Amino acid sequence: MKTKSIGIILAAVLVLGAAAFGQNRGQMGGGQNRERVRDNLATLRLLRLTQALDLTEEQTAKIFPTVNRIEKEKARIQRDLSAEIRNLRALLKDPAAKDDKILPLLKSLKAGREEVRALDAEIEAYLEANLTTAQSAKYVLFNIDFMRNLTDAVNRAGALRGNAPLSPIKK
């Protein structure tokens, strides 16, 4: 029952966020709205993490600031990566684009992805140092379940708006 109500809350947050994003898509405030949705999801994730891992108050007080700081840094890097991806797409549409313009973007994208991976590893190492073995195991399962539920909620929100569901990325 508890999981179902949390899932409903997650779906509601996503639907409201998606609706707000859709309304402001063509306006100047769309980027700010997207940021707000990301912040809300990060907060929801931390709250769910606290529940799923049965964190003590001391653990929560210690873990939240560090994880929040790292997640904000990841969000900044991911914003930069998004801008670079848009630039790369634009360059690739131009048949006259030269390798000397494309190569620096590729290197920058690779470096940014490595930074995000390093920050993910930093979060994992920090949590391992501050969690019990059982909590670490719950964390692994929490990540899998949270991402699966998030994907499902986004797909449901898209279906409500008439969009096709997200499909897994194939390599």
Tab-separated table of N, CA and C in Angstrom:
chain	number	residue	atom	x	y	z
A	1	MET	N	0.828	-1.193	0.000
A	1	MET	CA	0.000	0.000	0.000
A	1	MET	C	0.872	1.256	0.000
A	2	LYS	N	1.921	1.226	0.840
A	2	LYS	CA	2.816	2.367	0.947
A	2	LYS	C	3.501	2.631	-0.396
A	3	THR	N	3.953	1.567	-1.057
A	3	THR	CA	4.615	1.696	-2.349
A	3	THR	C	3.648	2.239	-3.399
A	4	LYS	N	2.414	1.773	-3.361
A	4	LYS	CA	1.424	2.231	-4.332
A	4	LYS	C	1.161	3.731	-4.174
A	5	SER	N	1.024	4.194	-2.917
A	5	SER	CA	0.751	5.620	-2.706
A	5	SER	C	1.950	6.472	-3.103
A	6	ILE	N	3.152	5.964	-2.869
A	6	ILE	CA	4.346	6.705	-3.278
A	6	ILE	C	4.422	6.751	-4.796
A	7	GLY	N	4.068	5.641	-5.444
A	7	GLY	CA	4.050	5.614	-6.906
A	7	GLY	C	3.053	6.602	-7.473
A	8	ILE	N	1.908	6.718	-6.824
A	8	ILE	CA	0.891	7.675	-7.274
A	8	ILE	C	1.402	9.100	-7.116
A	9	ILE	N	2.079	9.366	-5.999
A	9	ILE	CA	2.651	10.706	-5.787
A	9	ILE	C	3.695	11.005	-6.852
A	10	LEU	N	4.556	10.022	-7.134
A	10	LEU	CA	5.579	10.202	-8.165
A	10	LEU	C	4.932	10.484	-9.512
A	11	ALA	N	3.914	9.702	-9.852
A	11	ALA	CA	3.233	9.908	-11.132
A	11	ALA	C	2.601	11.296	-11.193
A	12	ALA	N	1.999	11.730	-10.089
A	12	ALA	CA	1.370	13.051	-10.060
A	12	ALA	C	2.401	14.158	-10.260
A	13	VAL	N	3.543	14.031	-9.588
A	13	VAL	CA	4.611	15.028	-9.744
A	13	VAL	C	5.074	15.074	-11.194
A	14	LEU	N	5.247	13.906	-11.790
A	14	LEU	CA	5.712	13.859	-13.168
A	14	LEU	C	4.677	14.403	-14.143
A	15	VAL	N	3.422	14.046	-13.929
A	15	VAL	CA	2.370	14.533	-14.820
A	15	VAL	C	2.265	16.049	-14.725
A	16	LEU	N	2.284	16.565	-13.497
A	16	LEU	CA	2.212	18.023	-13.325
A	16	LEU	C	3.439	18.698	-13.936
A	17	GLY	N	4.599	18.091	-13.716
A	17	GLY	CA	5.820	18.656	-14.290
A	17	GLY	C	5.792	18.620	-15.801
A	18	ALA	N	5.337	17.501	-16.358
A	18	ALA	CA	5.254	17.378	-17.816
A	18	ALA	C	4.239	18.358	-18.388
A	19	ALA	N	3.123	18.514	-17.696
A	19	ALA	CA	2.098	19.444	-18.171
A	19	ALA	C	2.624	20.879	-18.133
A	20	ALA	N	3.282	21.222	-17.042
A	20	ALA	CA	3.833	22.576	-16.930
A	20	ALA	C	4.914	22.798	-17.979
A	21	PHE	N	5.728	21.784	-18.205
A	21	PHE	CA	6.768	21.893	-19.220
A	21	PHE	C	6.157	22.080	-20.597
A	22	GLY	N	5.118	21.325	-20.880
A	22	GLY	CA	4.448	21.410	-22.177
A	22	GLY	C	3.816	22.770	-22.403
A	23	GLN	N	3.257	23.366	-21.361
A	23	GLN	CA	2.626	24.667	-21.500
A	23	GLN	C	3.641	25.758	-21.773
A	24	ASN	N	4.826	25.626	-21.201
A	24	ASN	CA	5.841	26.667	-21.339
A	24	ASN	C	6.895	26.333	-22.380
A	25	ARG	N	6.684	25.311	-23.150
A	25	ARG	CA	7.689	24.818	-24.075
A	25	ARG	C	8.242	25.895	-25.003
A	26	GLY	N	7.380	26.670	-25.582
A	26	GLY	CA	7.836	27.682	-26.533
A	26	GLY	C	8.150	29.016	-25.893
A	27	GLN	N	7.986	29.139	-24.590
A	27	GLN	CA	8.205	30.408	-23.920
A	27	GLN	C	9.604	30.457	-23.332
A	28	MET	N	10.016	31.640	-22.926
A	28	MET	CA	11.337	31.817	-22.342
A	28	MET	C	11.479	31.065	-21.026
A	29	GLY	N	10.404	30.873	-20.274
A	29	GLY	CA	10.461	30.233	-18.975
A	29	GLY	C	10.564	28.726	-19.032
A	30	GLY	N	10.577	28.130	-20.218
A	30	GLY	CA	10.618	26.680	-20.347
A	30	GLY	C	11.838	26.060	-19.692
A	31	GLY	N	12.986	26.684	-19.824
A	31	GLY	CA	14.204	26.171	-19.209
A	31	GLY	C	14.138	26.217	-17.697
A	32	GLN	N	13.566	27.284	-17.164
A	32	GLN	CA	13.413	27.395	-15.716
A	32	GLN	C	12.456	26.340	-15.203
A	33	ASN	N	11.399	26.091	-15.945
A	33	ASN	CA	10.414	25.088	-15.545
A	33	ASN	C	11.049	23.703	-15.559
A	34	ARG	N	11.839	23.428	-16.555
A	34	ARG	CA	12.540	22.151	-16.648
A	34	ARG	C	13.466	21.978	-15.446
A	35	GLU	N	14.139	23.061	-15.064
A	35	GLU	CA	15.005	23.026	-13.886
A	35	GLU	C	14.202	22.707	-12.630
A	36	ARG	N	13.042	23.313	-12.510
A	36	ARG	CA	12.194	23.085	-11.342
A	36	ARG	C	11.752	21.619	-11.289
A	37	VAL	N	11.412	21.053	-12.437
A	37	VAL	CA	11.020	19.644	-12.484
A	37	VAL	C	12.196	18.776	-12.059
A	38	ARG	N	13.401	19.075	-12.561
A	38	ARG	CA	14.588	18.308	-12.166
A	38	ARG	C	14.836	18.411	-10.670
A	39	ASP	N	14.711	19.627	-10.127
A	39	ASP	CA	14.912	19.814	-8.691
A	39	ASP	C	13.879	19.029	-7.888
A	40	ASN	N	12.631	19.063	-8.344
A	40	ASN	CA	11.576	18.322	-7.643
A	40	ASN	C	11.845	16.821	-7.687
A	41	LEU	N	12.303	16.331	-8.825
A	41	LEU	CA	12.624	14.909	-8.928
A	41	LEU	C	13.791	14.535	-8.022
A	42	ALA	N	14.792	15.388	-7.956
A	42	ALA	CA	15.938	15.115	-7.078
A	42	ALA	C	15.499	15.085	-5.618
A	43	THR	N	14.632	16.013	-5.246
A	43	THR	CA	14.122	16.048	-3.872
A	43	THR	C	13.287	14.806	-3.585
A	44	LEU	N	12.417	14.453	-4.522
A	44	LEU	CA	11.595	13.257	-4.362
A	44	LEU	C	12.481	12.022	-4.226
A	45	ARG	N	13.520	11.959	-5.026
A	45	ARG	CA	14.431	10.812	-4.970
A	45	ARG	C	15.088	10.718	-3.604
A	46	LEU	N	15.546	11.836	-3.073
A	46	LEU	CA	16.185	11.819	-1.755
A	46	LEU	C	15.197	11.417	-0.658
A	47	LEU	N	13.973	11.905	-0.748
A	47	LEU	CA	12.969	11.525	0.240
A	47	LEU	C	12.659	10.036	0.166
A	48	ARG	N	12.507	9.548	-1.059
A	48	ARG	CA	12.250	8.111	-1.237
A	48	ARG	C	13.439	7.274	-0.772
A	49	LEU	N	14.635	7.790	-1.003
A	49	LEU	CA	15.850	7.107	-0.565
A	49	LEU	C	15.853	6.961	0.954
A	50	THR	N	15.470	8.020	1.638
A	50	THR	CA	15.410	7.993	3.099
A	50	THR	C	14.454	6.905	3.577
A	51	GLN	N	13.306	6.818	2.928
A	51	GLN	CA	12.320	5.803	3.314
A	51	GLN	C	12.795	4.398	2.954
A	52	ALA	N	13.282	4.228	1.752
A	52	ALA	CA	13.657	2.899	1.276
A	52	ALA	C	14.821	2.307	2.064
A	53	LEU	N	15.736	3.151	2.504
A	53	LEU	CA	16.916	2.671	3.218
A	53	LEU	C	16.751	2.721	4.731
A	54	ASP	N	15.606	3.228	5.194
A	54	ASP	CA	15.371	3.383	6.629
A	54	ASP	C	16.529	4.126	7.293
A	55	LEU	N	16.874	5.284	6.710
A	55	LEU	CA	17.987	6.069	7.238
A	55	LEU	C	17.641	6.643	8.599
A	56	THR	N	18.638	6.692	9.452
A	56	THR	CA	18.455	7.350	10.743
A	56	THR	C	18.530	8.860	10.522
A	57	GLU	N	18.149	9.612	11.527
A	57	GLU	CA	18.237	11.073	11.407
A	57	GLU	C	19.677	11.506	11.206
A	58	GLU	N	20.590	10.842	11.895
A	58	GLU	CA	22.008	11.200	11.772
A	58	GLU	C	22.508	10.906	10.358
A	59	GLN	N	22.129	9.753	9.818
A	59	GLN	CA	22.543	9.417	8.454
A	59	GLN	C	21.960	10.404	7.460
A	60	THR	N	20.695	10.730	7.648
A	60	THR	CA	20.037	11.676	6.738
A	60	THR	C	20.724	13.031	6.783
A	61	ALA	N	21.020	13.510	7.983
A	61	ALA	CA	21.677	14.815	8.135
A	61	ALA	C	23.066	14.817	7.512
A	62	LYS	N	23.707	13.670	7.511
A	62	LYS	CA	25.049	13.584	6.946
A	62	LYS	C	25.018	13.390	5.433
A	63	ILE	N	24.095	12.563	4.948
A	63	ILE	CA	24.065	12.177	3.537
A	63	ILE	C	23.423	13.244	2.650
A	64	PHE	N	22.313	13.831	3.089
A	64	PHE	CA	21.571	14.773	2.247
A	64	PHE	C	22.429	15.903	1.684
A	65	PRO	N	23.162	16.639	2.509
A	65	PRO	CA	23.918	17.779	1.937
A	65	PRO	C	24.938	17.355	0.888
A	66	THR	N	25.625	16.250	1.143
A	66	THR	CA	26.652	15.802	0.207
A	66	THR	C	26.030	15.319	-1.100
A	67	VAL	N	25.012	14.482	-0.998
A	67	VAL	CA	24.367	13.968	-2.203
A	67	VAL	C	23.716	15.113	-2.976
A	68	ASN	N	23.085	16.041	-2.279
A	68	ASN	CA	22.444	17.187	-2.927
A	68	ASN	C	23.472	18.036	-3.679
A	69	ARG	N	24.616	18.273	-3.059
A	69	ARG	CA	25.677	19.058	-3.700
A	69	ARG	C	26.174	18.367	-4.971
A	70	ILE	N	26.396	17.073	-4.875
A	70	ILE	CA	26.899	16.329	-6.028
A	70	ILE	C	25.844	16.280	-7.134
A	71	GLU	N	24.587	16.092	-6.769
A	71	GLU	CA	23.511	16.055	-7.773
A	71	GLU	C	23.376	17.402	-8.482
A	72	LYS	N	23.551	18.502	-7.756
A	72	LYS	CA	23.495	19.823	-8.393
A	72	LYS	C	24.649	19.999	-9.374
A	73	GLU	N	25.820	19.506	-9.013
A	73	GLU	CA	26.968	19.584	-9.919
A	73	GLU	C	26.716	18.740	-11.164
A	74	LYS	N	26.144	17.546	-10.976
A	74	LYS	CA	25.806	16.708	-12.129
A	74	LYS	C	24.797	17.411	-13.031
A	75	ALA	N	23.804	18.062	-12.443
A	75	ALA	CA	22.789	18.765	-13.239
A	75	ALA	C	23.437	19.884	-14.056
A	76	ARG	N	24.391	20.587	-13.461
A	76	ARG	CA	25.088	21.658	-14.192
A	76	ARG	C	25.846	21.077	-15.381
A	77	ILE	N	26.550	19.988	-15.149
A	77	ILE	CA	27.309	19.350	-16.226
A	77	ILE	C	26.360	18.855	-17.313
A	78	GLN	N	25.251	18.266	-16.914
A	78	GLN	CA	24.296	17.741	-17.892
A	78	GLN	C	23.654	18.863	-18.707
A	79	ARG	N	23.445	20.030	-18.106
A	79	ARG	CA	22.950	21.196	-18.873
A	79	ARG	C	23.976	21.586	-19.927
A	80	ASP	N	25.239	21.622	-19.520
A	80	ASP	CA	26.305	21.958	-20.473
A	80	ASP	C	26.377	20.920	-21.598
A	81	LEU	N	26.243	19.653	-21.235
A	81	LEU	CA	26.272	18.591	-22.244
A	81	LEU	C	25.109	18.732	-23.219
A	82	SER	N	23.948	19.090	-22.712
A	82	SER	CA	22.786	19.276	-23.587
A	82	SER	C	23.046	20.375	-24.608
A	83	ALA	N	23.648	21.459	-24.162
A	83	ALA	CA	23.964	22.554	-25.086
A	83	ALA	C	24.984	22.094	-26.129
A	84	GLU	N	25.974	21.329	-25.703
A	84	GLU	CA	26.985	20.840	-26.645
A	84	GLU	C	26.374	19.842	-27.638
A	85	ILE	N	25.437	19.050	-27.183
A	85	ILE	CA	24.765	18.099	-28.084
A	85	ILE	C	23.964	18.857	-29.133
A	86	ARG	N	23.274	19.925	-28.704
A	86	ARG	CA	22.537	20.747	-29.678
A	86	ARG	C	23.503	21.338	-30.706
A	87	ASN	N	24.652	21.821	-30.242
A	87	ASN	CA	25.653	22.378	-31.158
A	87	ASN	C	26.183	21.318	-32.118
A	88	LEU	N	26.414	20.123	-31.602
A	88	LEU	CA	26.905	19.040	-32.456
A	88	LEU	C	25.863	18.665	-33.510
A	89	ARG	N	24.605	18.585	-33.100
A	89	ARG	CA	23.531	18.278	-34.063
A	89	ARG	C	23.483	19.337	-35.168
A	90	ALA	N	23.600	20.593	-34.775
A	90	ALA	CA	23.570	21.674	-35.764
A	90	ALA	C	24.767	21.570	-36.705
A	91	LEU	N	25.933	21.276	-36.154
A	91	LEU	CA	27.128	21.132	-36.992
A	91	LEU	C	26.970	19.980	-37.981
A	92	LEU	N	26.420	18.879	-37.531
A	92	LEU	CA	26.290	17.705	-38.394
A	92	LEU	C	25.252	17.902	-39.497
A	93	LYS	N	24.334	18.837	-39.303
A	93	LYS	CA	23.366	19.148	-40.363
A	93	LYS	C	24.011	19.946	-41.483
A	94	ASP	N	25.113	20.595	-41.171
A	94	ASP	CA	25.820	21.400	-42.156
A	94	ASP	C	26.808	20.513	-42.922
A	95	PRO	N	26.561	20.301	-44.220
A	95	PRO	CA	27.464	19.427	-44.983
A	95	PRO	C	28.888	19.983	-45.093
A	96	ALA	N	29.035	21.272	-44.865
A	96	ALA	CA	30.359	21.884	-44.965
A	96	ALA	C	31.101	21.878	-43.623
A	97	ALA	N	30.509	21.281	-42.598
A	97	ALA	CA	31.146	21.263	-41.276
A	97	ALA	C	32.479	20.524	-41.354
A	98	LYS	N	33.464	21.103	-40.744
A	98	LYS	CA	34.815	20.546	-40.779
A	98	LYS	C	35.099	19.767	-39.497
A	99	ASP	N	35.986	18.793	-39.630
A	99	ASP	CA	36.364	17.980	-38.478
A	99	ASP	C	36.941	18.827	-37.344
A	100	ASP	N	37.624	19.922	-37.680
A	100	ASP	CA	38.238	20.746	-36.636
A	100	ASP	C	37.196	21.446	-35.760
A	101	LYS	N	35.946	21.526	-36.231
A	101	LYS	CA	34.867	22.067	-35.400
A	101	LYS	C	34.147	20.957	-34.640
A	102	ILE	N	34.098	19.783	-35.239
A	102	ILE	CA	33.382	18.658	-34.636
A	102	ILE	C	34.212	18.002	-33.533
A	103	LEU	N	35.489	17.810	-33.769
A	103	LEU	CA	36.356	17.097	-32.837
A	103	LEU	C	36.381	17.712	-31.431
A	104	PRO	N	36.502	19.030	-31.282
A	104	PRO	CA	36.490	19.588	-29.919
A	104	PRO	C	35.174	19.321	-29.175
A	105	LEU	N	34.061	19.347	-29.906
A	105	LEU	CA	32.777	19.046	-29.265
A	105	LEU	C	32.732	17.590	-28.810
A	106	LEU	N	33.224	16.683	-29.639
A	106	LEU	CA	33.258	15.281	-29.253
A	106	LEU	C	34.099	15.071	-28.000
A	107	LYS	N	35.261	15.706	-27.953
A	107	LYS	CA	36.134	15.583	-26.785
A	107	LYS	C	35.470	16.159	-25.543
A	108	SER	N	34.814	17.286	-25.705
A	108	SER	CA	34.134	17.916	-24.584
A	108	SER	C	32.971	17.055	-24.079
A	109	LEU	N	32.223	16.462	-25.005
A	109	LEU	CA	31.122	15.573	-24.610
A	109	LEU	C	31.648	14.357	-23.849
A	110	LYS	N	32.717	13.798	-24.337
A	110	LYS	CA	33.303	12.633	-23.667
A	110	LYS	C	33.793	13.020	-22.266
A	111	ALA	N	34.430	14.157	-22.164
A	111	ALA	CA	34.928	14.615	-20.861
A	111	ALA	C	33.762	14.872	-19.897
A	112	GLY	N	32.694	15.459	-20.405
A	112	GLY	CA	31.522	15.715	-19.567
A	112	GLY	C	30.885	14.433	-19.072
A	113	ARG	N	30.781	13.448	-19.949
A	113	ARG	CA	30.217	12.150	-19.543
A	113	ARG	C	31.093	11.493	-18.485
A	114	GLU	N	32.399	11.637	-18.637
A	114	GLU	CA	33.327	11.085	-17.637
A	114	GLU	C	33.165	11.799	-16.295
A	115	GLU	N	32.939	13.106	-16.331
A	115	GLU	CA	32.708	13.857	-15.088
A	115	GLU	C	31.455	13.360	-14.383
A	116	VAL	N	30.394	13.121	-15.149
A	116	VAL	CA	29.148	12.627	-14.560
A	116	VAL	C	29.377	11.248	-13.946
A	117	ARG	N	30.094	10.380	-14.656
A	117	ARG	CA	30.395	9.042	-14.119
A	117	ARG	C	31.213	9.145	-12.831
A	118	ALA	N	32.178	10.061	-12.807
A	118	ALA	CA	33.010	10.238	-11.616
A	118	ALA	C	32.163	10.716	-10.435
A	119	LEU	N	31.216	11.619	-10.705
A	119	LEU	CA	30.342	12.092	-9.637
A	119	LEU	C	29.418	10.985	-9.145
A	120	ASP	N	28.930	10.148	-10.063
A	120	ASP	CA	28.126	8.990	-9.652
A	120	ASP	C	28.947	8.062	-8.757
A	121	ALA	N	30.190	7.838	-9.135
A	121	ALA	CA	31.070	6.985	-8.331
A	121	ALA	C	31.330	7.616	-6.967
A	122	GLU	N	31.451	8.941	-6.937
A	122	GLU	CA	31.658	9.646	-5.671
A	122	GLU	C	30.455	9.464	-4.742
A	123	ILE	N	29.256	9.571	-5.300
A	123	ILE	CA	28.048	9.364	-4.496
A	123	ILE	C	28.026	7.936	-3.956
A	124	GLU	N	28.298	6.976	-4.813
A	124	GLU	CA	28.262	5.572	-4.392
A	124	GLU	C	29.285	5.311	-3.288
A	125	ALA	N	30.492	5.818	-3.447
A	125	ALA	CA	31.536	5.612	-2.436
A	125	ALA	C	31.143	6.283	-1.114
A	126	TYR	N	30.592	7.478	-1.209
A	126	TYR	CA	30.180	8.192	0.003
A	126	TYR	C	29.072	7.427	0.727
A	127	LEU	N	28.108	6.937	-0.048
A	127	LEU	CA	27.015	6.194	0.571
A	127	LEU	C	27.521	4.893	1.186
A	128	GLU	N	28.401	4.185	0.483
A	128	GLU	CA	28.951	2.943	1.037
A	128	GLU	C	29.634	3.191	2.369
A	129	ALA	N	30.317	4.324	2.480
A	129	ALA	CA	31.027	4.647	3.716
A	129	ALA	C	30.069	5.020	4.845
A	130	ASN	N	28.842	5.395	4.504
A	130	ASN	CA	27.906	5.885	5.523
A	130	ASN	C	26.664	5.015	5.692
A	131	LEU	N	26.618	3.877	5.001
A	131	LEU	CA	25.472	2.983	5.107
A	131	LEU	C	25.912	1.630	5.649
A	132	THR	N	24.967	0.914	6.225
A	132	THR	CA	25.226	-0.463	6.625
A	132	THR	C	25.220	-1.329	5.365
A	133	THR	N	25.632	-2.571	5.500
A	133	THR	CA	25.631	-3.484	4.353
A	133	THR	C	24.215	-3.674	3.817
A	134	ALA	N	23.262	-3.847	4.720
A	134	ALA	CA	21.867	-4.027	4.294
A	134	ALA	C	21.360	-2.768	3.580
A	135	GLN	N	21.715	-1.602	4.082
A	135	GLN	CA	21.288	-0.359	3.443
A	135	GLN	C	21.943	-0.212	2.072
A	136	SER	N	23.192	-0.627	1.944
A	136	SER	CA	23.865	-0.576	0.640
A	136	SER	C	23.154	-1.472	-0.365
A	137	ALA	N	22.738	-2.653	0.081
A	137	ALA	CA	21.998	-3.555	-0.796
A	137	ALA	C	20.653	-2.940	-1.178
A	138	LYS	N	19.983	-2.318	-0.208
A	138	LYS	CA	18.707	-1.654	-0.488
A	138	LYS	C	18.905	-0.506	-1.473
A	139	TYR	N	20.054	0.173	-1.382
A	139	TYR	CA	20.346	1.288	-2.290
A	139	TYR	C	20.433	0.806	-3.735
A	140	VAL	N	21.090	-0.328	-3.947
A	140	VAL	CA	21.203	-0.882	-5.301
A	140	VAL	C	19.801	-1.151	-5.855
A	141	LEU	N	18.967	-1.797	-5.057
A	141	LEU	CA	17.607	-2.112	-5.492
A	141	LEU	C	16.773	-0.844	-5.653
A	142	PHE	N	16.974	0.114	-4.768
A	142	PHE	CA	16.243	1.385	-4.851
A	142	PHE	C	16.508	2.072	-6.189
A	143	ASN	N	17.778	2.130	-6.592
A	143	ASN	CA	18.116	2.785	-7.864
A	143	ASN	C	17.417	2.122	-9.037
A	144	ILE	N	17.414	0.809	-9.053
A	144	ILE	CA	16.766	0.076	-10.143
A	144	ILE	C	15.274	0.374	-10.155
A	145	ASP	N	14.645	0.250	-8.986
A	145	ASP	CA	13.200	0.462	-8.886
A	145	ASP	C	12.813	1.906	-9.173
A	146	PHE	N	13.601	2.856	-8.678
A	146	PHE	CA	13.269	4.271	-8.882
A	146	PHE	C	13.308	4.615	-10.363
A	147	MET	N	14.350	4.172	-11.054
A	147	MET	CA	14.465	4.474	-12.477
A	147	MET	C	13.367	3.784	-13.278
A	148	ARG	N	13.044	2.555	-12.921
A	148	ARG	CA	11.973	1.835	-13.612
A	148	ARG	C	10.638	2.558	-13.398
A	149	ASN	N	10.355	2.943	-12.154
A	149	ASN	CA	9.107	3.653	-11.860
A	149	ASN	C	9.062	5.016	-12.535
A	150	LEU	N	10.195	5.688	-12.594
A	150	LEU	CA	10.257	6.992	-13.249
A	150	LEU	C	9.964	6.856	-14.738
A	151	THR	N	10.571	5.861	-15.368
A	151	THR	CA	10.328	5.622	-16.788
A	151	THR	C	8.864	5.298	-17.042
A	152	ASP	N	8.294	4.442	-16.200
A	152	ASP	CA	6.873	4.090	-16.339
A	152	ASP	C	5.982	5.318	-16.186
A	153	ALA	N	6.295	6.161	-15.196
A	153	ALA	CA	5.476	7.354	-14.958
A	153	ALA	C	5.576	8.332	-16.128
A	154	VAL	N	6.768	8.487	-16.680
A	154	VAL	CA	6.944	9.374	-17.836
A	154	VAL	C	6.175	8.816	-19.030
A	155	ASN	N	6.227	7.506	-19.217
A	155	ASN	CA	5.484	6.885	-20.320
A	155	ASN	C	3.984	7.082	-20.144
A	156	ARG	N	3.490	6.918	-18.916
A	156	ARG	CA	2.058	7.129	-18.663
A	156	ARG	C	1.674	8.588	-18.906
A	157	ALA	N	2.522	9.508	-18.458
A	157	ALA	CA	2.240	10.927	-18.672
A	157	ALA	C	2.230	11.243	-20.167
A	158	GLY	N	3.166	10.657	-20.902
A	158	GLY	CA	3.197	10.860	-22.351
A	158	GLY	C	1.970	10.284	-23.027
A	159	ALA	N	1.524	9.123	-22.554
A	159	ALA	CA	0.329	8.503	-23.134
A	159	ALA	C	-0.896	9.367	-22.877
A	160	LEU	N	-0.950	9.985	-21.704
A	160	LEU	CA	-2.072	10.880	-21.404
A	160	LEU	C	-2.083	12.079	-22.333
A	161	ARG	N	-0.901	12.516	-22.744
A	161	ARG	CA	-0.794	13.661	-23.651
A	161	ARG	C	-0.819	13.237	-25.116
A	162	GLY	N	-0.862	11.927	-25.353
A	162	GLY	CA	-0.920	11.430	-26.730
A	162	GLY	C	0.428	11.192	-27.363
A	163	ASN	N	1.500	11.163	-26.579
A	163	ASN	CA	2.827	10.910	-27.112
A	163	ASN	C	3.147	9.428	-27.011
A	164	ALA	N	4.024	8.953	-27.862
A	164	ALA	CA	4.447	7.555	-27.820
A	164	ALA	C	5.323	7.353	-26.595
A	165	PRO	N	5.287	6.160	-25.990
A	165	PRO	CA	6.135	5.892	-24.816
A	165	PRO	C	7.596	5.863	-25.190
A	166	LEU	N	8.437	6.130	-24.184
A	166	LEU	CA	9.872	6.080	-24.388
A	166	LEU	C	10.284	4.626	-24.574
A	167	SER	N	11.183	4.408	-25.503
A	167	SER	CA	11.695	3.047	-25.669
A	167	SER	C	13.121	3.039	-25.144
A	168	PRO	N	13.612	1.881	-24.721
A	168	PRO	CA	14.982	1.820	-24.225
A	168	PRO	C	15.972	2.228	-25.312
A	169	ILE	N	17.061	2.822	-24.887
A	169	ILE	CA	18.108	3.220	-25.829
A	169	ILE	C	18.880	1.974	-26.208
A	170	LYS	N	19.031	1.756	-27.502
A	170	LYS	CA	19.762	0.590	-27.984
A	170	LYS	C	21.135	1.016	-28.433
A	171	LYS	N	22.093	0.186	-28.103
A	171	LYS	CA	23.480	0.507	-28.459
A	171	LYS	C	23.814	-0.050	-29.812
